[in-house]
Coordinates of C-alpha atoms and ligand atoms in Angstrom, one line a residue:
X1 CA -28.6 -14.6 -37.5
X2 CA -31.5 -14.5 -35.4
X3 CA -30.9 -18.1 -34.5
X4 CA -27.6 -17.0 -33.1
X5 CA -29.0 -13.8 -31.3
X6 CA -32.0 -16.1 -29.1
X7 CA -29.2 -18.4 -28.3
X8 CA -27.0 -15.8 -26.8
X9 CA -30.2 -13.9 -25.0
X10 CA -31.1 -17.5 -23.3
X11 CA -27.5 -18.0 -22.5
X12 CA -27.4 -14.6 -20.6
X13 CA -30.7 -15.1 -19.2
X14 CA -29.5 -18.5 -17.9
X15 CA -26.3 -17.1 -16.4
X16 CA -28.6 -14.3 -14.5
X17 CA -30.8 -16.9 -13.2
X18 CA -28.2 -19.2 -11.9
X19 CA -26.4 -16.3 -10.0
X20 CA -30.0 -15.2 -8.6
X21 CA -30.9 -18.4 -7.5
X22 CA -26.9 -18.8 -5.8
X23 CA -27.6 -15.5 -4.4
X24 CA -31.0 -16.6 -2.5
X25 CA -29.1 -19.5 -0.6
X26 CA -29.2 -19.5 3.3
X27 CA -26.6 -17.3 4.8
X28 CA -25.5 -14.7 7.2
X29 CA -27.3 -11.5 5.8
X30 CA -25.0 -9.2 3.8
X31 CA -24.1 -6.0 4.4
X32 CA -27.3 -3.2 4.8
X33 CA -27.9 -1.9 1.4
X34 CA -30.7 -1.0 -0.9
X35 CA -33.2 -3.8 -1.8
X36 CA -32.2 -5.6 -4.8
X37 CA -34.8 -6.0 -7.9
X38 CA -34.8 -9.4 -9.0
X39 CA -32.4 -10.5 -11.4
X40 CA -30.8 -7.1 -12.1
X41 CA -29.9 -6.4 -8.7
X42 CA -29.1 -2.5 -7.7
X43 CA -27.9 -1.8 -11.1
X44 CA -30.2 1.3 -11.0
X45 CA -29.4 2.4 -7.6
X46 CA -25.6 2.7 -8.0
X47 CA -24.5 6.2 -7.8
X48 CA -22.7 7.8 -11.1
X49 CA -22.3 11.2 -10.0
X50 CA -20.3 12.3 -6.7
X51 CA -19.9 8.7 -5.8
X52 CA -18.0 9.0 -2.4
X53 CA -20.6 11.5 -1.1
X54 CA -23.4 9.5 -2.5
X55 CA -22.4 6.2 -0.5
X56 CA -22.0 8.7 2.7
X57 CA -25.9 9.3 2.0
X58 CA -26.3 5.4 1.8
X59 CA -24.4 4.8 5.0
X60 CA -26.9 7.3 6.9
X61 CA -30.0 6.0 5.4
X62 CA -28.9 2.6 6.0
X63 CA -27.3 3.5 9.3
X64 CA -24.3 1.4 8.5
X65 CA -20.9 2.2 7.5
X66 CA -20.4 -0.8 5.4
X67 CA -22.8 -1.1 2.5
X68 CA -23.6 -3.9 -0.1
X69 CA -25.3 -3.9 -3.3
X70 CA -25.4 -5.9 -5.9
X71 CA -25.4 -5.8 -10.1
X72 CA -26.5 -8.5 -12.2
X73 CA -25.1 -11.1 -9.9
X74 CA -22.1 -9.5 -8.8
X75 CA -21.7 -8.3 -5.2
X76 CA -20.2 -4.8 -4.3
X77 CA -19.3 -4.0 -0.6
X78 CA -18.6 -0.2 0.2
X79 CA -16.2 0.6 3.4
X80 CA -17.1 4.0 4.7
X81 CA -14.8 3.7 7.8
X82 CA -11.2 3.4 8.0
X83 CA -11.2 0.8 10.9
X84 CA -13.0 -1.2 8.8
X85 CA -10.8 -1.1 5.4
X86 CA -7.7 -1.6 7.8
X87 CA -9.1 -4.9 9.4
X88 CA -10.3 -6.3 5.6
X89 CA -7.5 -4.8 3.2
X90 CA -4.5 -4.9 5.7
X91 CA -5.3 -7.8 8.6
X92 CA -7.2 -10.1 6.2
X93 CA -4.8 -9.0 3.2
X94 CA -4.5 -12.6 2.3
X95 CA -8.0 -12.7 0.8
X96 CA -8.6 -9.1 0.1
X97 CA -5.6 -8.3 -2.5
X98 CA -7.3 -9.2 -5.8
X99 CA -8.4 -6.8 -8.4
X100 CA -11.6 -7.6 -10.4
X101 CA -11.7 -9.3 -13.4
X102 CA -12.8 -7.2 -16.2
X103 CA -12.8 -8.5 -19.5
X104 CA -12.5 -5.4 -21.4
X105 CA -9.1 -4.9 -19.4
X106 CA -7.4 -7.9 -21.7
X107 CA -9.3 -6.4 -24.9
X108 CA -7.8 -3.0 -24.3
X109 CA -4.2 -4.4 -23.5
X110 CA -4.8 -2.9 -20.1
X111 CA -3.7 -6.2 -18.6
X112 CA -0.1 -4.8 -18.8
X113 CA -1.0 -2.6 -16.2
X114 CA 0.2 -4.5 -13.2
X115 CA -2.3 -2.1 -11.0
X116 CA -5.1 -3.8 -12.4
X117 CA -3.8 -7.1 -12.3
X118 CA -5.3 -10.1 -10.8
X119 CA -3.6 -11.2 -7.2
X120 CA -0.7 -13.9 -8.4
X121 CA 2.9 -14.4 -9.5
X122 CA 2.8 -11.8 -12.6
X123 CA 1.7 -9.0 -10.1
X124 CA 4.3 -10.2 -7.5
X125 CA 7.1 -9.9 -9.8
X126 CA 6.3 -6.5 -10.9
X127 CA 5.2 -5.3 -7.5
X128 CA 8.7 -6.7 -6.3
X129 CA 10.5 -4.6 -8.9
X130 CA 8.8 -1.2 -8.1
X131 CA 8.9 -2.0 -4.3
X132 CA 12.8 -2.2 -4.7
X133 CA 12.9 0.9 -6.8
X134 CA 10.4 3.0 -4.8
X135 CA 11.1 2.2 -1.1
X136 CA 11.9 5.3 1.1
X137 CA 15.8 5.2 1.1
X138 CA 15.7 4.5 -3.2
X139 CA 13.7 6.9 -3.6
X140 CA 16.8 9.5 -3.1
X141 CA 18.0 8.3 -6.3
X142 CA 15.1 10.2 -7.9
X143 CA 15.7 13.6 -5.9
X144 CA 17.7 15.1 -9.0
X145 CA 15.1 14.3 -11.5
X146 CA 12.5 15.7 -9.3
X147 CA 14.3 18.8 -8.4
X148 CA 15.0 19.5 -12.4
X149 CA 11.6 19.1 -13.2
X150 CA 10.1 21.4 -10.6
X151 CA 12.4 23.9 -11.3
X152 CA 11.3 23.6 -15.1
X153 CA 7.8 24.1 -13.8
X154 CA 8.7 27.2 -12.0
X155 CA 10.2 28.3 -15.0
X156 CA 7.2 27.5 -17.0
X157 CA 4.9 29.5 -14.2
X158 CA 7.0 32.4 -14.9
X159 CA 6.7 32.7 -18.8
X160 CA 3.1 31.7 -19.0
X161 CA 1.2 31.8 -15.7
X162 CA -2.0 31.4 -17.1
X163 CA -1.3 27.9 -18.7
X164 CA -0.7 26.4 -15.0
X165 CA -2.6 23.4 -15.9
X166 CA 0.0 22.8 -18.7
X167 CA 2.9 23.4 -16.6
X168 CA 1.4 20.8 -14.1
X169 CA 0.8 18.0 -16.7
X170 CA 4.3 18.8 -17.9
X171 CA 5.7 18.1 -14.5
X172 CA 3.9 15.1 -14.0
X173 CA 4.5 13.4 -16.9
X174 CA 8.1 14.4 -17.5
X175 CA 9.2 12.9 -13.9
X176 CA 8.0 9.1 -14.6
X177 CA 9.2 9.4 -18.4
X178 CA 12.8 10.3 -17.2
X179 CA 13.1 8.0 -14.2
X180 CA 11.6 5.2 -16.4
X181 CA 13.0 5.5 -19.6
X182 CA 15.8 8.5 -19.3
X183 CA 13.3 10.6 -21.8
X184 CA 12.8 14.1 -21.4
X185 CA 9.4 15.1 -22.6
X186 CA 9.7 18.5 -24.6
X187 CA 6.4 19.4 -25.0
X188 CA 3.0 18.9 -24.1
X189 CA 2.2 17.7 -27.9
X190 CA 5.1 15.2 -27.5
X191 CA 3.5 11.9 -29.0
X192 CA 4.2 9.9 -25.6
X193 CA 1.4 12.1 -24.1
X194 CA -0.9 12.6 -26.9
X195 CA -0.9 8.7 -27.5
X196 CA -1.1 7.8 -23.7
X197 CA -4.2 10.6 -23.5
X198 CA -6.1 9.3 -26.3
X199 CA -5.9 5.8 -25.3
X200 CA -7.0 7.1 -21.4
X201 CA -9.9 9.1 -23.2
X202 CA -11.1 6.1 -25.0
X203 CA -10.6 3.4 -22.5
X204 CA -11.2 4.7 -19.1
X205 CA -15.4 4.9 -19.6
X206 CA -15.1 1.6 -20.8
X207 CA -13.2 0.5 -17.6
X208 CA -15.9 1.8 -15.1
X209 CA -17.9 -1.3 -13.7
X210 CA -21.0 -1.4 -15.5
X211 CA -19.8 0.7 -18.2
X212 CA -19.4 -1.9 -21.0
X213 CA -21.7 -4.9 -20.9
X214 CA -18.4 -7.0 -21.4
X215 CA -17.5 -6.2 -18.3
X216 CA -20.6 -7.8 -17.0
X217 CA -21.2 -10.4 -19.7
X218 CA -18.1 -12.0 -20.5
X219 CA -19.5 -14.0 -23.5
X220 CA -19.4 -10.9 -25.5
X221 CA -16.1 -10.4 -25.9
X222 CA -16.3 -13.5 -28.1
X223 CA -19.0 -12.5 -30.4
X224 CA -19.0 -10.1 -33.1
X225 CA -19.3 -6.3 -32.6
X226 CA -22.6 -5.6 -34.3
X227 CA -24.2 -7.6 -31.3
X228 CA -25.8 -5.1 -29.4
X229 CA -23.7 -4.4 -26.0
X230 CA -20.4 -5.7 -28.1
X231 CA -19.7 -2.1 -29.7
X232 CA -17.4 -1.3 -27.2
X233 CA -15.1 -4.0 -28.8
X234 CA -14.4 -2.0 -31.6
X235 CA -13.4 0.9 -29.3
X236 CA -11.2 -1.8 -26.9
X237 CA -9.3 -2.8 -30.4
X238 CA -8.3 0.7 -31.1
X239 CA -7.0 1.4 -27.3
X240 CA -5.3 -1.9 -27.2
X241 CA -3.2 -0.6 -30.5
X242 CA -2.6 2.8 -28.7
X243 CA -1.8 0.9 -25.4
X244 CA 1.0 -1.1 -27.2
X245 CA 2.4 2.2 -28.7
X246 CA 2.6 3.7 -25.1
X247 CA 4.6 0.3 -24.0
X248 CA 6.9 -0.2 -26.7
X249 CA 7.6 3.3 -28.2
X250 CA 9.8 4.5 -25.1
X251 CA 11.4 1.1 -24.8
X252 CA 12.3 0.7 -27.8
X253 CA 13.8 4.5 -27.7
X254 CA 15.6 3.6 -24.7
X255 CA 17.2 0.6 -26.2
X256 CA 18.2 2.8 -29.2
X257 CA 20.2 5.1 -26.8
X258 CA 22.0 2.4 -25.4
X259 CA 23.1 1.1 -28.5
X260 CA 24.4 4.6 -29.4
X261 CA 25.9 4.8 -26.1
X262 CA 24.0 8.0 -24.8
X263 CA 21.4 6.4 -22.6
X264 CA 20.6 8.1 -19.5
X265 CA 19.9 5.8 -16.4
X266 CA 16.8 4.9 -16.0
X267 CA 14.6 2.0 -14.4
X268 CA 14.7 0.3 -18.3
X269 CA 18.1 0.9 -18.9
X270 CA 19.4 -0.3 -15.8
X271 CA 17.0 -3.8 -16.0
X272 CA 18.8 -4.2 -20.0
X273 CA 22.1 -3.3 -19.0
X274 CA 21.7 -6.3 -16.4
X275 CA 20.1 -8.4 -18.9
X276 CA 22.9 -7.8 -21.2
X277 CA 25.8 -9.0 -18.5
X278 CA 23.4 -11.6 -16.3
X279 CA 20.9 -12.5 -19.0
X280 CA 16.9 -12.2 -18.5
X281 CA 14.2 -13.9 -20.4
X282 CA 11.8 -12.3 -22.9
X283 CA 8.6 -13.0 -20.3
X284 CA 11.4 -10.8 -18.0
X285 CA 11.8 -7.9 -20.6
X286 CA 7.8 -7.8 -21.3
X287 CA 7.4 -7.5 -17.5
X288 CA 9.8 -4.8 -17.1
X289 CA 8.1 -3.1 -19.9
X290 CA 5.2 -3.2 -18.4
X291 CA 6.2 -1.8 -15.0
X292 CA 7.6 1.4 -16.7
X293 CA 4.1 1.4 -18.7
X294 CA 2.0 1.0 -15.1
X295 CA 4.1 3.6 -13.7
X296 CA 3.7 6.4 -16.0
X297 CA 0.1 6.0 -15.9
X298 CA -0.1 5.5 -12.0
X299 CA 2.3 8.6 -11.4
X300 CA 1.1 11.1 -13.9
X301 CA -2.5 11.8 -13.6
X302 CA -2.5 11.2 -9.8
X303 CA 0.1 14.1 -9.5
X304 CA -1.6 16.1 -12.0
X305 CA -4.9 16.1 -9.8
X306 CA -3.0 16.8 -6.1
X307 CA -1.0 19.5 -7.6
X308 CA -4.3 21.1 -9.3
X309 CA -5.9 20.7 -5.8
X310 CA -2.9 22.7 -4.2
X311 CA -3.1 25.3 -6.4
X312 CA -6.9 26.0 -5.9
X313 CA -6.7 25.3 -2.0
X314 CA -3.7 28.1 -2.2
X315 CA -5.4 30.3 -4.3
X316 CA -8.9 30.4 -1.8
X317 CA -6.9 30.3 1.5
X318 CA -4.8 33.4 1.2
X319 CA -3.7 33.8 5.2
X320 CA -2.7 29.7 5.1
X321 CA -0.4 30.6 1.7
X322 CA 1.1 33.9 3.7
X323 CA 2.0 31.5 7.0
X324 CA 3.5 29.1 4.5
X325 CA 5.8 31.7 3.0
X326 CA 6.5 32.8 6.4
X327 CA 8.0 29.3 7.5
X328 CA 10.1 29.1 3.9
X329 CA 11.3 32.4 4.4
X330 CA 12.4 31.7 7.8
X331 CA 14.0 28.3 7.2
X332 CA 15.3 28.5 3.3
X333 CA 15.5 32.5 3.1
X334 CA 15.1 34.3 -0.1
X335 CA 18.3 33.3 -1.6
X336 CA 17.9 29.8 -2.9
X337 CA 15.1 27.2 -3.6
X338 CA 13.8 24.9 -0.9
X339 CA 15.4 21.4 -1.1
X340 CA 14.9 18.0 0.3
X341 CA 16.9 19.0 3.5
X342 CA 14.4 21.2 4.5
X343 CA 11.5 19.3 4.7
X344 CA 12.2 18.1 8.6
X345 CA 12.3 21.6 9.5
X346 CA 8.9 22.9 7.8
X347 CA 6.2 21.5 9.8
X348 CA 3.7 23.9 8.3
X349 CA 4.3 23.0 4.9
X350 CA 4.1 19.2 5.9
X351 CA 1.0 19.8 7.4
X352 CA -0.7 21.7 4.0
X353 CA 0.8 18.3 2.1
X354 CA -1.4 16.3 4.6
X355 CA -4.5 18.6 4.2
X356 CA -4.1 18.6 0.6
X357 CA -4.3 14.9 0.4
X358 CA -6.9 14.7 3.1
X359 CA -9.6 17.0 1.4
X360 CA -9.1 15.9 -1.9
X361 CA -7.8 12.4 -3.0
X362 CA -6.9 12.0 -6.6
X363 CA -8.4 8.3 -6.2
X364 CA -11.4 9.2 -3.8
X365 CA -12.7 5.6 -4.1
X366 CA -9.2 4.0 -4.4
X367 CA -8.8 1.1 -6.5
X368 CA -11.2 -1.8 -6.4
X369 CA -10.0 -4.7 -4.4
X370 CA -11.8 -8.2 -4.7
X371 CA -12.4 -10.8 -2.6
X372 CA -10.9 -14.5 -3.0
X373 CA -12.9 -16.5 -0.4
X374 CA -16.0 -16.4 1.1
X375 CA -15.6 -13.9 4.5
X376 CA -17.6 -13.1 7.6
X377 CA -17.4 -9.7 9.2
X378 CA -19.4 -7.8 12.1
X379 CA -22.1 -10.4 11.5
X380 CA -22.2 -10.4 7.7
X381 CA -21.9 -12.3 4.8
X382 CA -19.3 -11.2 2.0
X383 CA -19.1 -13.7 -1.0
X384 CA -16.0 -14.4 -2.8
X385 CA -15.6 -12.4 -5.8
X386 CA -17.3 -9.6 -3.9
X387 CA -15.7 -6.0 -5.4
X388 CA -14.6 -4.1 -2.2
X389 CA -14.4 -0.3 -2.5
X390 CA -12.8 1.7 0.4
X391 CA -14.5 5.0 0.1
X392 CA -11.2 7.1 1.2
X393 CA -13.1 10.4 0.8
X394 CA -15.6 9.4 3.5
X395 CA -12.7 8.2 5.7
X396 CA -11.2 11.5 5.4
X397 CA -14.1 13.8 5.9
X398 CA -15.6 12.0 9.2
X399 CA -16.4 14.7 11.3
X400 CA -15.3 12.7 14.7
X401 CA -11.7 11.9 13.1
X402 CA -11.7 15.5 11.5
X403 CA -13.7 18.5 12.7
X404 CA -15.0 20.8 10.3
X405 CA -14.5 18.2 7.9
X406 CA -14.9 20.7 4.6
X407 CA -12.5 23.4 5.8
X408 CA -8.7 23.6 4.5
X409 CA -6.9 23.7 7.8
X410 CA -3.4 22.5 8.1
X411 CA -3.7 23.4 11.8
X412 CA -5.8 20.3 12.7
X413 CA -2.4 18.1 12.3
X414 CA -0.6 19.9 15.2
X415 CA -1.1 18.9 19.1
X416 CA -1.4 21.7 21.9
X417 CA 2.2 22.1 22.1
X418 CA 2.5 23.2 18.6
X419 CA 4.1 20.1 17.2
X420 CA 3.1 18.1 14.2
X421 CA 1.2 15.3 15.4
X422 CA 1.2 11.5 14.5
X423 CA -1.7 11.6 12.1
X424 CA 0.8 11.4 9.4
X425 CA -0.8 8.2 7.6
X426 CA -2.0 9.2 4.1
X427 CA -5.0 7.7 3.4
X428 CA -5.0 8.7 0.0
X429 CA -2.4 6.0 -1.0
X430 CA -5.0 3.4 0.0
X431 CA -4.7 0.2 1.7
X432 CA -2.5 -3.1 2.4
X433 CA -0.7 -5.0 -0.1
X434 CA -2.2 -3.5 -3.3
X435 CA -1.5 0.2 -1.4
X436 CA 0.3 3.0 -3.8
X437 CA 3.6 1.5 -4.4
X438 CA 5.0 5.0 -5.3
X439 CA 3.8 6.9 -2.5
X440 CA 7.6 8.2 -1.5
X441 CA 7.9 9.2 -4.9
X442 CA 4.5 11.0 -5.0
X443 CA 4.9 12.3 -1.6
X444 CA 8.8 13.7 -2.5
X445 CA 7.5 15.4 -5.7
X446 CA 4.4 17.1 -4.0
X447 CA 6.2 18.3 -1.2
X448 CA 8.9 20.1 -3.2
X449 CA 6.6 21.1 -5.7
X450 CA 4.1 22.9 -3.0
X451 CA 7.5 24.4 -1.2
X452 CA 8.9 25.9 -4.3
X453 CA 5.7 27.4 -5.8
X454 CA 4.9 29.0 -2.3
X455 CA 8.8 30.0 -2.0
X456 CA 8.7 32.0 -5.2
X457 CA 4.8 32.9 -6.6
X458 CA 1.9 34.6 -4.7
X459 CA -1.4 32.8 -6.1
X460 CA -4.5 34.5 -5.5
X461 CA -7.8 34.8 -7.5
X462 CA -7.5 36.1 -10.6
X463 CA -9.5 39.3 -11.2
X464 CA -12.0 40.6 -14.1
X465 CA -11.7 43.8 -16.0
X466 CA -13.2 45.8 -13.1
X467 CA -10.9 44.6 -10.5
X468 CA -13.3 42.0 -9.1
X469 CA -12.2 39.0 -7.9
X470 CA -13.1 35.5 -9.9
X471 CA -14.8 33.2 -7.6
X472 CA -13.6 29.7 -7.8
X473 CA -16.0 27.0 -7.5
X474 CA -15.5 23.9 -5.4
X475 CA -16.3 21.3 -8.0
X476 CA -14.6 18.3 -8.9
X477 CA -14.9 16.0 -11.9
X478 CA -14.3 12.4 -12.4
X479 CA -12.2 11.3 -15.4
X480 CA -11.8 7.3 -15.1
X481 CA -11.4 6.5 -11.5
X482 CA -9.1 10.2 -11.0
X483 CA -11.1 13.0 -9.3
X484 CA -9.8 16.4 -10.9
X485 CA -10.4 20.2 -9.9
X486 CA -12.6 21.1 -12.5
X487 CA -10.7 24.1 -14.9
X488 CA -10.3 27.6 -12.9
X489 CA -8.4 30.6 -13.2
X490 CA -6.2 32.0 -10.6
X491 CA -3.3 34.8 -11.2
X492 CA 0.3 33.3 -10.1
X493 CA 2.7 36.2 -10.1
X494 CA 6.6 35.8 -8.8
X495 CA 6.9 37.3 -5.0
X496 CA 9.9 39.7 -6.0
X497 CA 12.3 40.6 -8.8
X498 CA 14.5 38.4 -6.6
X499 CA 12.5 35.5 -6.8
X500 CA 11.8 36.1 -10.5
X501 CA 15.9 35.8 -11.0
X502 CA 16.3 33.0 -8.9
X503 CA 14.1 30.8 -10.9
X504 CA 16.3 32.0 -13.9
X505 CA 19.3 31.3 -12.8
X506 CA 18.6 27.7 -11.5
X507 CA 16.9 26.7 -14.6
X508 CA 20.0 28.0 -16.5
X509 CA 22.5 25.8 -14.5
X510 CA 19.9 23.2 -15.3
X511 CA 20.4 23.1 -18.8
Ligands
HEM1 C1 -0.6 11.8 -5.3 C2 -0.3 11.0 -5.6 C3 -0.4 9.6 -5.6 C4 -2.0 9.1 -5.2 C5 -2.9 9.5 -4.4 C6 -1.6 7.6 -5.4 C7 -2.5 6.5 -5.0 C8 -3.1 5.4 -5.3 C9 -4.2 4.5 -4.8 C10 -5.2 4.7 -3.9 C11 -3.6 2.9 -5.3 C12 -4.7 1.8 -4.9 C13 -4.5 1.6 -3.6 C14 -5.2 0.2 -3.3 O1 -5.5 -0.4 -4.1 O2 -5.4 0.3 -2.0 C15 -2.5 3.3 -6.2 C16 -1.8 2.4 -6.5 C17 -0.7 2.7 -7.3 N1 0.2 3.6 -7.4 FE1 -0.3 5.2 -6.5 N2 -0.8 7.1 -6.1 C18 0.1 8.4 -6.5 C19 1.1 8.0 -7.1 C20 2.1 7.4 -7.5 C21 3.5 7.5 -8.0 C22 4.0 8.6 -8.1 C23 3.6 6.1 -8.6 C24 5.1 5.4 -9.3 C25 6.0 6.2 -9.0 C26 2.4 5.1 -8.2 C27 2.2 3.7 -8.7 C28 1.1 2.8 -8.3 C29 1.1 1.8 -8.6 C30 2.2 1.1 -9.3 C31 0.2 1.1 -7.8 C32 -0.6 0.0 -8.1 C33 -0.1 -1.0 -7.0 C34 -0.6 -2.5 -6.7 O3 -1.7 -2.7 -7.4 O4 -0.2 -3.1 -6.3 N3 1.3 6.2 -7.9 N4 -2.1 4.5 -6.0

């Protein structure tokens, strides 16, 4: 055993040395960043806490919005400026659209998640299916499901307002489950939710760069789990089992409903029906399962995060909430709930939607892109294989583009004439060919959720026993790639008896 150990340590050392020697070859300089240590590079410098603002501090320190760091021979470039992100991720999309290869991904079964798949045919096939289903026009097909689930959330808030996080989760999970598989999630304890949660809880920490040594030394994927650093293989195996269930169980459920003739139209049943008439290969069936699984994961946590931010911003910005409610009352009245046809006539609500996603992005560092060829930019060298991160939070908190960037101010999206300005690109959805393919679904869901909650409820800070408001901190916490508002208390009460009745009536009709 000790012979094998020393062989492996020698192999790891040789690998590092080769990478180190290669990195010393003459070329244009890398973008500015902290000085790397021999062999281990900047592994000790990389921020792990409040990552986006740590990179803003780096930008000030190194006087550059493009930053470079290296870790054990791998290169990382961080873009803090939107112009650089557009130039590299979009104009040079051919070479900046890959995702990094983390060996742990396959071990956990997450290679079925096409948001994390390498840039190639497999990704192209899945992206094409989702693009067809989620383009702006096609999203109208989802309006009924979205409305039904948003109305159910209002009912939940009516029954148990203190459990708003629970209702938020139900909303965000139930829309993709219904649209992908035709499955109605009945409760937060539904196995499809608990298994997904467990796989994410175990798997997300391993997936972050540097979290598992397997991500740095792929060789560890092939050696026994007793070897130091390879223990994450055990956890990965458990995650893989859970992931298989997350993919297969709802697929099998949809197939059973088709056999019984009780299937509800969904992406999966639509595909399986087509398969029955014109045929499809096992690989195509696997791909559709992967698409549905990916969408399920990509849609739920991001929507939970954005809706949580909305409730927080409303609770701490009373005047803005009242202004939005006045707009809703003017356009919608008090005898019905908002619907999608109201959207173009409610600019202030539109500005609130933009401002929520400007202030807080569910993925504040986006998802990592990866460069497939050596490149030069602004006099710097960016080697093939570099992981390129867009610091979306930095781009939306740049004082020049957004004065008073830390203030929640929907008014910033209006011009001098009082019309909505043309700053309608939501950077929170990322960039280029890997940009969020579900952004129109997300936009429709968030807009209707915000409009419906504001139309019917007042959101305020909770009060303690002596009637004093309980302050809400502005803290966020990262879970995997996703940033969530830390838990907080708030009071959510119906605006009037009429609003309560309206919610009850609408939900009765939906049943
Ligand atoms: C507030 C809601 C959402 C936000 C902020 C968001 C944001 C993002 C971001 C930043 C990326 C990575 C972009 C990049 O690499 O540059 C992404 C990718 C993706 N999103 Fe979303 N997303 C949201 C909701 C959704 C929804 C509702 C769906 C599905 C209906 C979805 C499906 C996807 C998929 C499949 C990818 C991977 C795309 C690829 O790699 O080709 N997202 N999203």
